[in-house]
Short mmCIF file of C-alpha atoms and ligand atoms in Angstrom, two decimals:
data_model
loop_
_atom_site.label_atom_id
_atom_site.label_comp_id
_atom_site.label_asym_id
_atom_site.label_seq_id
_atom_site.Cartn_x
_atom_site.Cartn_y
_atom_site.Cartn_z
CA UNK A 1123 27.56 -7.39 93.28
CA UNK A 1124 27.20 -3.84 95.49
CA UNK A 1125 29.93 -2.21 97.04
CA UNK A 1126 28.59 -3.30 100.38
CA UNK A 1127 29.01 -6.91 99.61
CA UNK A 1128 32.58 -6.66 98.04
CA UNK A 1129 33.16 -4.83 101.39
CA UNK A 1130 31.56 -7.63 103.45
CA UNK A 1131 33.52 -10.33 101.30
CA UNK A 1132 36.98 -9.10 102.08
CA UNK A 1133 35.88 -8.97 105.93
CA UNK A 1134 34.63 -12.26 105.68
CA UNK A 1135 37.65 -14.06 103.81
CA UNK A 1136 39.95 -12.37 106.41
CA UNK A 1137 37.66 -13.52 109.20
CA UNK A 1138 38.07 -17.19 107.37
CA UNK A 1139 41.82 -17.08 108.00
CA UNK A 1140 42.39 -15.34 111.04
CA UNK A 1141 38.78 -16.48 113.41
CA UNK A 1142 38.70 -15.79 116.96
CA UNK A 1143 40.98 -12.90 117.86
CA UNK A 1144 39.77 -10.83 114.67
CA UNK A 1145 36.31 -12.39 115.00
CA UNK A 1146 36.04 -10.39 118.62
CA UNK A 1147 37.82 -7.48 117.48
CA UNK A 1148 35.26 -7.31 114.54
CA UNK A 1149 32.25 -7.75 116.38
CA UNK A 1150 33.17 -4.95 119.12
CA UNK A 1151 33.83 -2.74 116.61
CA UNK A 1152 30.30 -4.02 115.25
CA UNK A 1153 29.22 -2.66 118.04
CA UNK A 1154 30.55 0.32 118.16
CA UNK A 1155 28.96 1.01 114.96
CA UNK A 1156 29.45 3.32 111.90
CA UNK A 1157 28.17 2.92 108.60
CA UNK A 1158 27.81 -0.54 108.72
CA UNK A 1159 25.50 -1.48 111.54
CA UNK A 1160 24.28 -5.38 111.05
CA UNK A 1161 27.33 -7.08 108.99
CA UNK A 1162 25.52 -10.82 108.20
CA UNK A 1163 21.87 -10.52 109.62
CA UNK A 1164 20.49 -13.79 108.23
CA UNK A 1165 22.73 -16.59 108.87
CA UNK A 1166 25.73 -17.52 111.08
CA UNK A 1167 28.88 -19.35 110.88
CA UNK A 1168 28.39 -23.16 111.19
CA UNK A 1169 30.97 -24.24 108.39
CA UNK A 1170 28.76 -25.11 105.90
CA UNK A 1171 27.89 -21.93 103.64
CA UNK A 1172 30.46 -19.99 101.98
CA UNK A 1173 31.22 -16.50 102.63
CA UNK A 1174 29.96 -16.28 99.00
CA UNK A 1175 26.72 -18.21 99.63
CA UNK A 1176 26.38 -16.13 102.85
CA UNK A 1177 26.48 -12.92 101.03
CA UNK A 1178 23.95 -14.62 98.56
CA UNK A 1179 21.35 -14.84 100.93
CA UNK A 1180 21.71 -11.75 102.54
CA UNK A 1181 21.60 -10.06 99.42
CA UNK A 1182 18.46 -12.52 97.49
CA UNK A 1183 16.89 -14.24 100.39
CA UNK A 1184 17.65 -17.55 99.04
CA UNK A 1185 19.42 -20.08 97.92
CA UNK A 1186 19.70 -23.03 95.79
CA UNK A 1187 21.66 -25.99 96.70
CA UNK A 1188 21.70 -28.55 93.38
CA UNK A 1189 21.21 -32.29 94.34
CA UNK A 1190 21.07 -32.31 97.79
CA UNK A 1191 18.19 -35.02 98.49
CA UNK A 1192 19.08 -38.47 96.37
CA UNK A 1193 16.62 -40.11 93.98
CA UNK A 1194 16.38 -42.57 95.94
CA UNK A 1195 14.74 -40.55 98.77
CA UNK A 1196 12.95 -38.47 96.39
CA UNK A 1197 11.27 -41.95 94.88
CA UNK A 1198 10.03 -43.02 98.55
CA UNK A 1199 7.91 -39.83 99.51
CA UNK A 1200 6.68 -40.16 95.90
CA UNK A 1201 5.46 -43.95 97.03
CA UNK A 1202 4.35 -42.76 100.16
CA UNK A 1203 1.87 -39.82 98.32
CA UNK A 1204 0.77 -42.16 95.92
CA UNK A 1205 -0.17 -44.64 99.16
CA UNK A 1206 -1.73 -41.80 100.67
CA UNK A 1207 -4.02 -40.51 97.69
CA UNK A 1208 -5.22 -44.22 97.54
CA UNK A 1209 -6.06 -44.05 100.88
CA UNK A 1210 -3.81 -47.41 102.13
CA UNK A 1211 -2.60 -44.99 104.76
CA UNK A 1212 -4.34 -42.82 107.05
CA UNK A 1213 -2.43 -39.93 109.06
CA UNK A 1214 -3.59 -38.01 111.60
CA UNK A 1215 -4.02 -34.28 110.74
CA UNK A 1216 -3.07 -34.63 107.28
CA UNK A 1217 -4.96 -31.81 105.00
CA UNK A 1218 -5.34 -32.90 101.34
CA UNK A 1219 -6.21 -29.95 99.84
CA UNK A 1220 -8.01 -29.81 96.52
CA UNK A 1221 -7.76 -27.50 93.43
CA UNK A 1222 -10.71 -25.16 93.85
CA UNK A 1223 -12.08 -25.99 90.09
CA UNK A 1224 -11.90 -29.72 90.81
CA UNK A 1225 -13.18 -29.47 94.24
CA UNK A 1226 -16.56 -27.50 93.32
CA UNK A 1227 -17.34 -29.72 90.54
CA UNK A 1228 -16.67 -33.98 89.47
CA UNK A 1229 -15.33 -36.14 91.60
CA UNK A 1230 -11.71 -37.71 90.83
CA UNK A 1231 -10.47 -40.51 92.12
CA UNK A 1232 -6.68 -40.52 93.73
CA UNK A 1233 -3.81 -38.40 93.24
CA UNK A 1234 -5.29 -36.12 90.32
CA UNK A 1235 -7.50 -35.09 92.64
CA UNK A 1236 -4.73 -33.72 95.09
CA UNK A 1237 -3.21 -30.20 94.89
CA UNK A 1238 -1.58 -30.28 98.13
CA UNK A 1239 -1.14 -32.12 101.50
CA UNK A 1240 -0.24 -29.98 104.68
CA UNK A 1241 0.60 -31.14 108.01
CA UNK A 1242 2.07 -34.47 107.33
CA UNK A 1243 4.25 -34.89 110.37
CA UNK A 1244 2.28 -38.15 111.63
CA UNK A 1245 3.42 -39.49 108.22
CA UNK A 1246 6.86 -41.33 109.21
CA UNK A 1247 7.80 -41.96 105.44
CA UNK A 1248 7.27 -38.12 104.52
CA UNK A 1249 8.44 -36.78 107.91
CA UNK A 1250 11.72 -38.42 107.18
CA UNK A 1251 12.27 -35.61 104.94
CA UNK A 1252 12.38 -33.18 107.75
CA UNK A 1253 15.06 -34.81 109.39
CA UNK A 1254 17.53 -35.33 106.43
CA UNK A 1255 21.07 -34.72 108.06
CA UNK A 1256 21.93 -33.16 104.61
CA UNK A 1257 19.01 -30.59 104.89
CA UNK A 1258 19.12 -29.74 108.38
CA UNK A 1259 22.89 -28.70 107.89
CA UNK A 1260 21.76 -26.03 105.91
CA UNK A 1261 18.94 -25.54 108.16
CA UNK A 1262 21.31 -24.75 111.27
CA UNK A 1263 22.96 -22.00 109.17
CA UNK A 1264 19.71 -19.98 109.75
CA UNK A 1265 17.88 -21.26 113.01
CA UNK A 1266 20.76 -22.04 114.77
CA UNK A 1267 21.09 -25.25 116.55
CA UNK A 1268 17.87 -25.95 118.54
CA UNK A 1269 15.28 -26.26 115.11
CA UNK A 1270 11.56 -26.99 114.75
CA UNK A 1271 9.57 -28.36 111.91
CA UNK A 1272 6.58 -26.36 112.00
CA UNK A 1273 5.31 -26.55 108.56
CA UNK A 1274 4.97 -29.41 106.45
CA UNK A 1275 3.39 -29.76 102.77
CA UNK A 1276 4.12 -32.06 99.76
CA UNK A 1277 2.66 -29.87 96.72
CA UNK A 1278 1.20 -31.71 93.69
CA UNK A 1279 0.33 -28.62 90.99
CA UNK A 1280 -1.91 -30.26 88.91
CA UNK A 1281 -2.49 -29.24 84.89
CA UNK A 1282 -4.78 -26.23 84.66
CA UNK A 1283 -8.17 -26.62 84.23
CA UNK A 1284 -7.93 -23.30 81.79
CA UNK A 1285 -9.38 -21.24 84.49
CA UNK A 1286 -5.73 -19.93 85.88
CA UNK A 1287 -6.46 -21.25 89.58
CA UNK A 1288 -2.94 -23.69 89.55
CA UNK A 1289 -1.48 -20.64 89.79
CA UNK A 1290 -0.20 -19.72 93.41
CA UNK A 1291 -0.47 -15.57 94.30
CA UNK A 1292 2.90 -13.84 95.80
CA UNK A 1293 2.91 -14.39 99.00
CA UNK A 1294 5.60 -13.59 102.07
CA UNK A 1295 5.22 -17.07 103.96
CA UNK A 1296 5.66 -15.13 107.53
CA UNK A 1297 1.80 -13.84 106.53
CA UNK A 1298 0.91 -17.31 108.17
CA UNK A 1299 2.82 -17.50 110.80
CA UNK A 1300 2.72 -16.22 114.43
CA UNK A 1301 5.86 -16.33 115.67
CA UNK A 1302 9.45 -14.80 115.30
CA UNK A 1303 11.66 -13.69 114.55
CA UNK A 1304 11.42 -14.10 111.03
CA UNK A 1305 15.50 -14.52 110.52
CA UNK A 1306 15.21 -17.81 112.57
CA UNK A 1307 12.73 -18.91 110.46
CA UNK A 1308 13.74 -20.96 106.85
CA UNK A 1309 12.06 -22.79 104.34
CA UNK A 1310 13.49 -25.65 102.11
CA UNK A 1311 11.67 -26.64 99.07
CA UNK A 1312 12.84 -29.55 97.14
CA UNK A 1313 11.53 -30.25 93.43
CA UNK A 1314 10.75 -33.99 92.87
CA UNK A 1315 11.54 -33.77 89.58
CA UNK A 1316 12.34 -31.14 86.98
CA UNK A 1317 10.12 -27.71 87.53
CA UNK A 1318 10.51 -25.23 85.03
CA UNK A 1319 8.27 -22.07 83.67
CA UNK A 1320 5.95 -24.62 81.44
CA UNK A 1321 4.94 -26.53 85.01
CA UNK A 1322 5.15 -24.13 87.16
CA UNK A 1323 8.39 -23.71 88.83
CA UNK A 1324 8.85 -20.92 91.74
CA UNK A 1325 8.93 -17.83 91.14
CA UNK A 1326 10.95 -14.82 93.80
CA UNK A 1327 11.69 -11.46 94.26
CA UNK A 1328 15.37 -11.58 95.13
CA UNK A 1329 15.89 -9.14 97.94
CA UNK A 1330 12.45 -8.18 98.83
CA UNK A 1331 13.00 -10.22 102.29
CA UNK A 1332 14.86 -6.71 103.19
CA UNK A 1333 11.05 -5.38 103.64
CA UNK A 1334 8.31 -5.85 106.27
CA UNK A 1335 5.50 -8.35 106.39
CA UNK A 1336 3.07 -6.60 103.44
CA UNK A 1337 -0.99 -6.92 103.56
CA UNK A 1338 -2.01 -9.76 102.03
CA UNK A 1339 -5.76 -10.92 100.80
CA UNK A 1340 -7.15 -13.36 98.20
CA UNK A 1341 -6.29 -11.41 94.69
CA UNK A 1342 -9.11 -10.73 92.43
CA UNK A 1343 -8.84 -13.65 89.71
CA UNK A 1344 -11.82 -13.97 87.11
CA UNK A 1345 -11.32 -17.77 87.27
CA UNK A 1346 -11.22 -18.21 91.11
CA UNK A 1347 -8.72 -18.70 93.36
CA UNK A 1348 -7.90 -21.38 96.12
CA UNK A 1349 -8.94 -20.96 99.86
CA UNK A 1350 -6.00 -19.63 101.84
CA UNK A 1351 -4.31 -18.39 99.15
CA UNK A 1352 -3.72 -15.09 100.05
CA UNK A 1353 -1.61 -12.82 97.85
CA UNK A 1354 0.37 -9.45 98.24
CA UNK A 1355 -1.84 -6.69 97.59
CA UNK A 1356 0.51 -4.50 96.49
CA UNK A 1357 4.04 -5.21 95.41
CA UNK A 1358 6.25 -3.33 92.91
CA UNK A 1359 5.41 -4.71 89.31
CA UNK A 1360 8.81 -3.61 88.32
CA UNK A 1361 11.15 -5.71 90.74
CA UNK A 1362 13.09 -7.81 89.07
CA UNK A 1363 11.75 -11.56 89.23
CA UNK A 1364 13.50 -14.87 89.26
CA UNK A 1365 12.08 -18.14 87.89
CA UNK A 1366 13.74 -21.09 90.04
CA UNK A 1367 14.37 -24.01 87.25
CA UNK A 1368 15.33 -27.04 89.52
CA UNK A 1369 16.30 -30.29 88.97
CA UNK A 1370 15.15 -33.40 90.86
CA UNK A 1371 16.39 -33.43 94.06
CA UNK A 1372 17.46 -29.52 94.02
CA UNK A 1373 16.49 -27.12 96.72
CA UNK A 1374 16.16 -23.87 97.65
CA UNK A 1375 16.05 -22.37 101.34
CA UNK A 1376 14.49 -19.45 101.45
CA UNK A 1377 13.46 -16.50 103.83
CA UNK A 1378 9.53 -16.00 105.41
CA UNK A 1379 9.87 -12.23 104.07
CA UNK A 1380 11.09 -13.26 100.47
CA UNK A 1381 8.06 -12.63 97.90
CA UNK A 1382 7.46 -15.81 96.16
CA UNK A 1383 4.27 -17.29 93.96
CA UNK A 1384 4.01 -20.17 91.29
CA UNK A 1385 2.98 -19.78 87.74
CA UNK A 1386 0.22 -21.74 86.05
CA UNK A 1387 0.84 -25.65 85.37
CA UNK A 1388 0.77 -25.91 81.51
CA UNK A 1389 1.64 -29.46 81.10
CA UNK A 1390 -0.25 -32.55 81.62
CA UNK A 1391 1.65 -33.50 84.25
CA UNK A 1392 1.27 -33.06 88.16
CA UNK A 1393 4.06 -30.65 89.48
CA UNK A 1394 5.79 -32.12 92.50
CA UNK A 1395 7.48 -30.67 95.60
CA UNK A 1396 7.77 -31.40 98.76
CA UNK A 1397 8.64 -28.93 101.54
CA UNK A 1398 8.95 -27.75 105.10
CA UNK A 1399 9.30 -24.73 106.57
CA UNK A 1400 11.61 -24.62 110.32
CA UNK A 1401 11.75 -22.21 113.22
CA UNK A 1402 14.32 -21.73 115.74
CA UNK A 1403 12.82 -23.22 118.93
CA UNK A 1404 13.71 -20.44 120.38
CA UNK A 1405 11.38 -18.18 118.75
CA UNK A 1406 8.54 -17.13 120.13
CA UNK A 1407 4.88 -16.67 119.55
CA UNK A 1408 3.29 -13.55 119.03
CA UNK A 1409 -0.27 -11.61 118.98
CA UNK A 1410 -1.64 -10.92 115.98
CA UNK A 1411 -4.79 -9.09 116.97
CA UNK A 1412 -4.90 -6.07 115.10
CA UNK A 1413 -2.14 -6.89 112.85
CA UNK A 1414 -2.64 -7.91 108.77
CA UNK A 1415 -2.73 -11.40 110.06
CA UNK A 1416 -6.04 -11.26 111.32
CA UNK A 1417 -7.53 -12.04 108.14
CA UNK A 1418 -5.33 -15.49 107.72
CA UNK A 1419 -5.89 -16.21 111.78
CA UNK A 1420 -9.73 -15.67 111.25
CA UNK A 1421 -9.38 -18.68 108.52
CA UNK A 1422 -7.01 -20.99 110.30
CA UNK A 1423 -9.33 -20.64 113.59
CA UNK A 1424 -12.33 -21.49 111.44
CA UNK A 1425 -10.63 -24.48 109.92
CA UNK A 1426 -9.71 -25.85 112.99
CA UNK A 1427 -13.27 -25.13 114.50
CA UNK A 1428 -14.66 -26.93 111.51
CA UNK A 1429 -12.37 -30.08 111.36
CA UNK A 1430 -11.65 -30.40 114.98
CA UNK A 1431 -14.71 -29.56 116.37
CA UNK A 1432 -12.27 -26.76 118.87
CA UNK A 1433 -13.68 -24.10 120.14
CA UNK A 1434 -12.25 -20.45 120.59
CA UNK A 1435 -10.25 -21.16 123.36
CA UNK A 1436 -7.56 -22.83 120.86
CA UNK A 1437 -5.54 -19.91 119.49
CA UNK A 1438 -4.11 -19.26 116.00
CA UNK A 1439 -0.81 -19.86 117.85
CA UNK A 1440 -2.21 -22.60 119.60
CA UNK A 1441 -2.52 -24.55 115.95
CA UNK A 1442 0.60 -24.25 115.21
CA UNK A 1443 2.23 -25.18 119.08
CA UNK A 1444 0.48 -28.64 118.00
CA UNK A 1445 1.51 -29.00 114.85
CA UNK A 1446 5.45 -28.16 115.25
CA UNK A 1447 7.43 -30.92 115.80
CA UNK A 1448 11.70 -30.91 117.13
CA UNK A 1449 14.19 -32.28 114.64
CA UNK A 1450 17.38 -30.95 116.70
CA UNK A 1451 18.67 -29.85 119.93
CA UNK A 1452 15.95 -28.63 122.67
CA UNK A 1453 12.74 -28.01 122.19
CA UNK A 1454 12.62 -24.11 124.00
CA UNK A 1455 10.05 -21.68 123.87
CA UNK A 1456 7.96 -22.65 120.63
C1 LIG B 2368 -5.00 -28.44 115.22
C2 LIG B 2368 -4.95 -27.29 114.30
C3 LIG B 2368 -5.24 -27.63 112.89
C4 LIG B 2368 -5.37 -26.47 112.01
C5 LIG B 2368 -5.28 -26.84 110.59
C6 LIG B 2368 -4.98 -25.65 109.78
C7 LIG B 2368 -4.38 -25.90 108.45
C8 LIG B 2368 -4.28 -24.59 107.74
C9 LIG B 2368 -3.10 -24.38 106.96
C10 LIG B 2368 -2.44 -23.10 107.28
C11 LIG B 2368 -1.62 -22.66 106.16
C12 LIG B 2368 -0.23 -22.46 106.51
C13 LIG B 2368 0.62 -22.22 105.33
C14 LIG B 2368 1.95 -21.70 105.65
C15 LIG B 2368 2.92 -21.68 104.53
C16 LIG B 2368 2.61 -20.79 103.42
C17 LIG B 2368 1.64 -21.42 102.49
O1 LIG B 2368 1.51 -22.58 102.43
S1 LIG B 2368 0.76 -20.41 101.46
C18 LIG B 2368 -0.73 -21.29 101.07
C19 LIG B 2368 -1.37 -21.62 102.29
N1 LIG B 2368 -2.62 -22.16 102.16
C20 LIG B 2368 -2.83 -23.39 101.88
O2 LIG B 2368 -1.98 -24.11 101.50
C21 LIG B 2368 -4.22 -23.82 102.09
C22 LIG B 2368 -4.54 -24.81 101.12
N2 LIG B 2368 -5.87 -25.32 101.29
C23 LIG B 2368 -6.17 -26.38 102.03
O3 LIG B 2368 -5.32 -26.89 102.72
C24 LIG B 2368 -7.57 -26.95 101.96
O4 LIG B 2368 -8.13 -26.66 100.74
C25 LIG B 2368 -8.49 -26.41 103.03
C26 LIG B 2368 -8.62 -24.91 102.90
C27 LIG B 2368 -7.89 -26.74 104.38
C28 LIG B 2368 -9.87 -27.04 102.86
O5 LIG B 2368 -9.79 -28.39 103.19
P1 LIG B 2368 -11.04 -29.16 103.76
O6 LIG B 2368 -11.73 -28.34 104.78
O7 LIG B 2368 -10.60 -30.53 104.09
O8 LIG B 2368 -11.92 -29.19 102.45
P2 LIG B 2368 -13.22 -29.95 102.16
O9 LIG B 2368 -13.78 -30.52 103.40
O10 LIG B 2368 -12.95 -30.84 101.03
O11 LIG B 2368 -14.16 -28.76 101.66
C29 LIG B 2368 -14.74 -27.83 102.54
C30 LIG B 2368 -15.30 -26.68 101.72
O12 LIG B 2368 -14.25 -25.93 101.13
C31 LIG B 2368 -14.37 -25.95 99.71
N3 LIG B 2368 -13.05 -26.08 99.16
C32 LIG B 2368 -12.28 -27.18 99.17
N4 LIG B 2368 -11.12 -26.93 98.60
C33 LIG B 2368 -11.16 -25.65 98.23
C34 LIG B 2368 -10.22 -24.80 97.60
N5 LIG B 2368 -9.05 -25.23 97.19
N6 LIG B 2368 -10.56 -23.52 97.38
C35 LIG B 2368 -11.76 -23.04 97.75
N7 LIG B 2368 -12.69 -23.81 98.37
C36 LIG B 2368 -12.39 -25.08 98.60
C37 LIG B 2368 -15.22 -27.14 99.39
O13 LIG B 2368 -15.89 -26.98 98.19
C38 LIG B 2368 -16.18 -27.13 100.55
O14 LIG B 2368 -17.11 -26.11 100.34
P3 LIG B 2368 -18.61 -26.21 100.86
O15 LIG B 2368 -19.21 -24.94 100.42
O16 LIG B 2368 -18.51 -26.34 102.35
O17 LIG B 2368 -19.15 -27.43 100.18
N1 LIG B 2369 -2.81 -11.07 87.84
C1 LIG B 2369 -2.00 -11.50 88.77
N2 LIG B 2369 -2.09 -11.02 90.03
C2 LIG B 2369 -1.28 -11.44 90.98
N3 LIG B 2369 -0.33 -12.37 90.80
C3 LIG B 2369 -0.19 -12.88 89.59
C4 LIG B 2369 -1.01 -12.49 88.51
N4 LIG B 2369 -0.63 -13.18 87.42
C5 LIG B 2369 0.36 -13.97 87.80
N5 LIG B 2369 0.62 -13.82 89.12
C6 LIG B 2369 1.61 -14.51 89.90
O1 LIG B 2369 2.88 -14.27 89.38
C7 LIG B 2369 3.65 -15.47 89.43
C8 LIG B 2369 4.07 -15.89 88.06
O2 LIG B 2369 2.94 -16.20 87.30
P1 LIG B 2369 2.88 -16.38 85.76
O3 LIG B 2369 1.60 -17.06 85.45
O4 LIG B 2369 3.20 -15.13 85.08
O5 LIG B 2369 3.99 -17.47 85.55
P2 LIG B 2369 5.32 -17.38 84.82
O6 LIG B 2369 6.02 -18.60 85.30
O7 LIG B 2369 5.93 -16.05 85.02
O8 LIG B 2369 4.90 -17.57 83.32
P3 LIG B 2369 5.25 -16.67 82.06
O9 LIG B 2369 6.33 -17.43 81.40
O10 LIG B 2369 3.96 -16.62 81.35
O11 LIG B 2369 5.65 -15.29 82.55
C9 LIG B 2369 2.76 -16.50 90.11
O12 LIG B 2369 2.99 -16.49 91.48
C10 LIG B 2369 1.40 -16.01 89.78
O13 LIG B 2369 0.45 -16.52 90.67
O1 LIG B 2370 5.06 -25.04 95.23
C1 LIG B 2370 4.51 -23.96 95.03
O2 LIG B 2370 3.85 -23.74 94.03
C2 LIG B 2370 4.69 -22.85 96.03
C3 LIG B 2370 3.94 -23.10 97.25
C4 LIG B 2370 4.11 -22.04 98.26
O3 LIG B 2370 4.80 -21.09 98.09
C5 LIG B 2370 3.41 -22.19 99.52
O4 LIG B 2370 2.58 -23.08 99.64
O5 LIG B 2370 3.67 -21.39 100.41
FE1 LIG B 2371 4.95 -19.91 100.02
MG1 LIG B 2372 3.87 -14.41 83.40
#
């Protein structure tokens, strides 16, 4: 651990003893400011994280809690998915995404034929995921009180076809999102049964959430590569990367800014996740006209053209006002 955070640890366990009084003290001197301007940028004091976690995700821009969402749970949204591939359920807005090799050639029938499904908020059964006392706990820690769902995908990596394409490029989510600010803004990502290298578990750069929001575009992969998945363009080769081996039930929360991709699915089996990524509701929207969104705005504003039959008056942050929904406390500004 750096010097900083042994510095930041010993502030932190006196804080735990002494609160208020010292708590003031230390944030006027905070203010004041030497060396030290911002002490804990990322997440704030609800009780739940340890100092030690605290310091964890300031430092790697996530972190893993082991077991937090029962079998039990984890076993309905797999019902539900199966439900939905089958088509015995119909939601409204649901995307089912395929995998770009299966979707330009055969047809399959039911969940093999599924990489992904987005926006499944209309989906009671899956939504109920969102709203998991036990998740949004740990949500709070980095939204703060008033939280949105804004994002919501259950991931099915499915066996490679050989061509490479189950892989998923490094991405920083916050390349698809216009609002901030990107502290308030979390994802948790809960395996649905054991991930590891050989299916394709998650893959970070610890830390790299300290940087900006880098250029992304689709990388240039001889076997093709899925539609919206944009990559980095350029990242260090040489930063240190973490494979994420979870457990059912385990999950990670992690930062917009925090580099992240998926390896290939070498097994025969279909990969499962399911996720969703929250926003205070007090953030707020921004334009991203002339920014290195434009390129993923462009695409989402397309999509919605295509599927919705909207026309150019509905905004890139327009798709995602409809789409949020509010788990906790008042819905604000987003
Ligand atoms: C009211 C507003 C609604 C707006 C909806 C917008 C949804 C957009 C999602 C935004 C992404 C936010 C993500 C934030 C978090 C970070 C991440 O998740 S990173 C990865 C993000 N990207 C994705 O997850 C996108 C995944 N892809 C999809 O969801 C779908 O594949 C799709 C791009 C939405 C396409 O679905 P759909 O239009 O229903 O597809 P079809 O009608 O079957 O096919 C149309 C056309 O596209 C070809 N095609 C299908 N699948 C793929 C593919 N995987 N790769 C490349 N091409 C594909 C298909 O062959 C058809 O082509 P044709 O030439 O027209 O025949
Ligand atoms: N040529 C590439 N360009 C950009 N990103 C890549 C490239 N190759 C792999 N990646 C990305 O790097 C991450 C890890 O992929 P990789 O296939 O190396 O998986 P892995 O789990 O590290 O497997 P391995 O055990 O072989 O190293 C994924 O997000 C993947 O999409
Ligand atoms: O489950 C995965 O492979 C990662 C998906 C991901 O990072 C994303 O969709 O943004
Ligand atoms: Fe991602
Ligand atoms: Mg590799």
């Amino acid at each position: 651990m750096s010097r900083a955070a042994d510095r930041l640890k010993v502030v932190l366990n006196h804080l735990d003893r002494s609160h208020g009084a010292v708590r003031a003290s230390f944030t006027s001197a905070q203010n004041v400011s030497y060396h030290h301007p911002q002490v804990l940028q990322y997440t704030s004091d609800t009780g739940v994280l340890t100092p030690e976690q605290r310091i964890a995700y300031e430092e790697n821009g996530f972190i893993l809690i082991r077991k937090l969402v029962s079998d039990q749970d984890i076993d309905r949204f797999r019902k539900e998915f199966e439900r939905i591939c089958k088509r015995e359920v119909k939601v409204p807005g649901l995307v089912v995404m395929r995998d770009v090799t299966i979707a330009k050639s055969e047809y399959v029938e039911g969940e093999k034929a599924v990489t992904k499904l987005q926006d499944y908020q209309e989906d009671l059964e899956l939504f109920r995921y969102c709203t998991l006392p036990q998740i949004l706990k740990y949500v709070e820690c980095f939204t703060g009180p008033n939280i949105m769902a804004m994002h919501t995908m259950l991931i099915n990596k499915p066996p490679d076809t050989g061509k490479k394409t189950s892989r998923h490029p490094m991405h920083q989510d916050l390349h698809y999102f216009p609002f901030r600010p990107a502290d308030r803004i979390v994802c948790s990502w809960t395996a649905m049964e054991k991930v590891h290298r050989g299916n394709g578990c998650l893959v970070v750069l610890p830390g790299s959430h300290h940087g900006t929001l880098l250029e992304h575009d689709y990388p240039e992969w001889e076997g093709g590569v899925n539609k919206m998945y944009h990559g980095v363009r350029n990242y260090d080769p040489n930063h240190p990367r973490v494979h994420l081996e979870m457990e059912k039930g385990d999950t990670v929360f992690f930062h917009p800014l925090l580099i992240h991709g998926s390896g290939m699915n070498q097994t025969d089996g279909f990969r499962k996740a399911i996720s969703c990524h929250y926003a205070s509701s007090d953030c707020y929207y921004i334009d991203v006209k002339g920014t290195t969104q434009e390129n993923i705005s462009n695409e989402v504003k397309e999509l919605a053209a295509k599927k919705y039959g909207v026309d150019d008056t509905v905004t890139f942050q327009d798709t995602w006002a409809l789409r949020g929904r509010l788990v906790q406390g008042d819905r604000a500004s987003m």
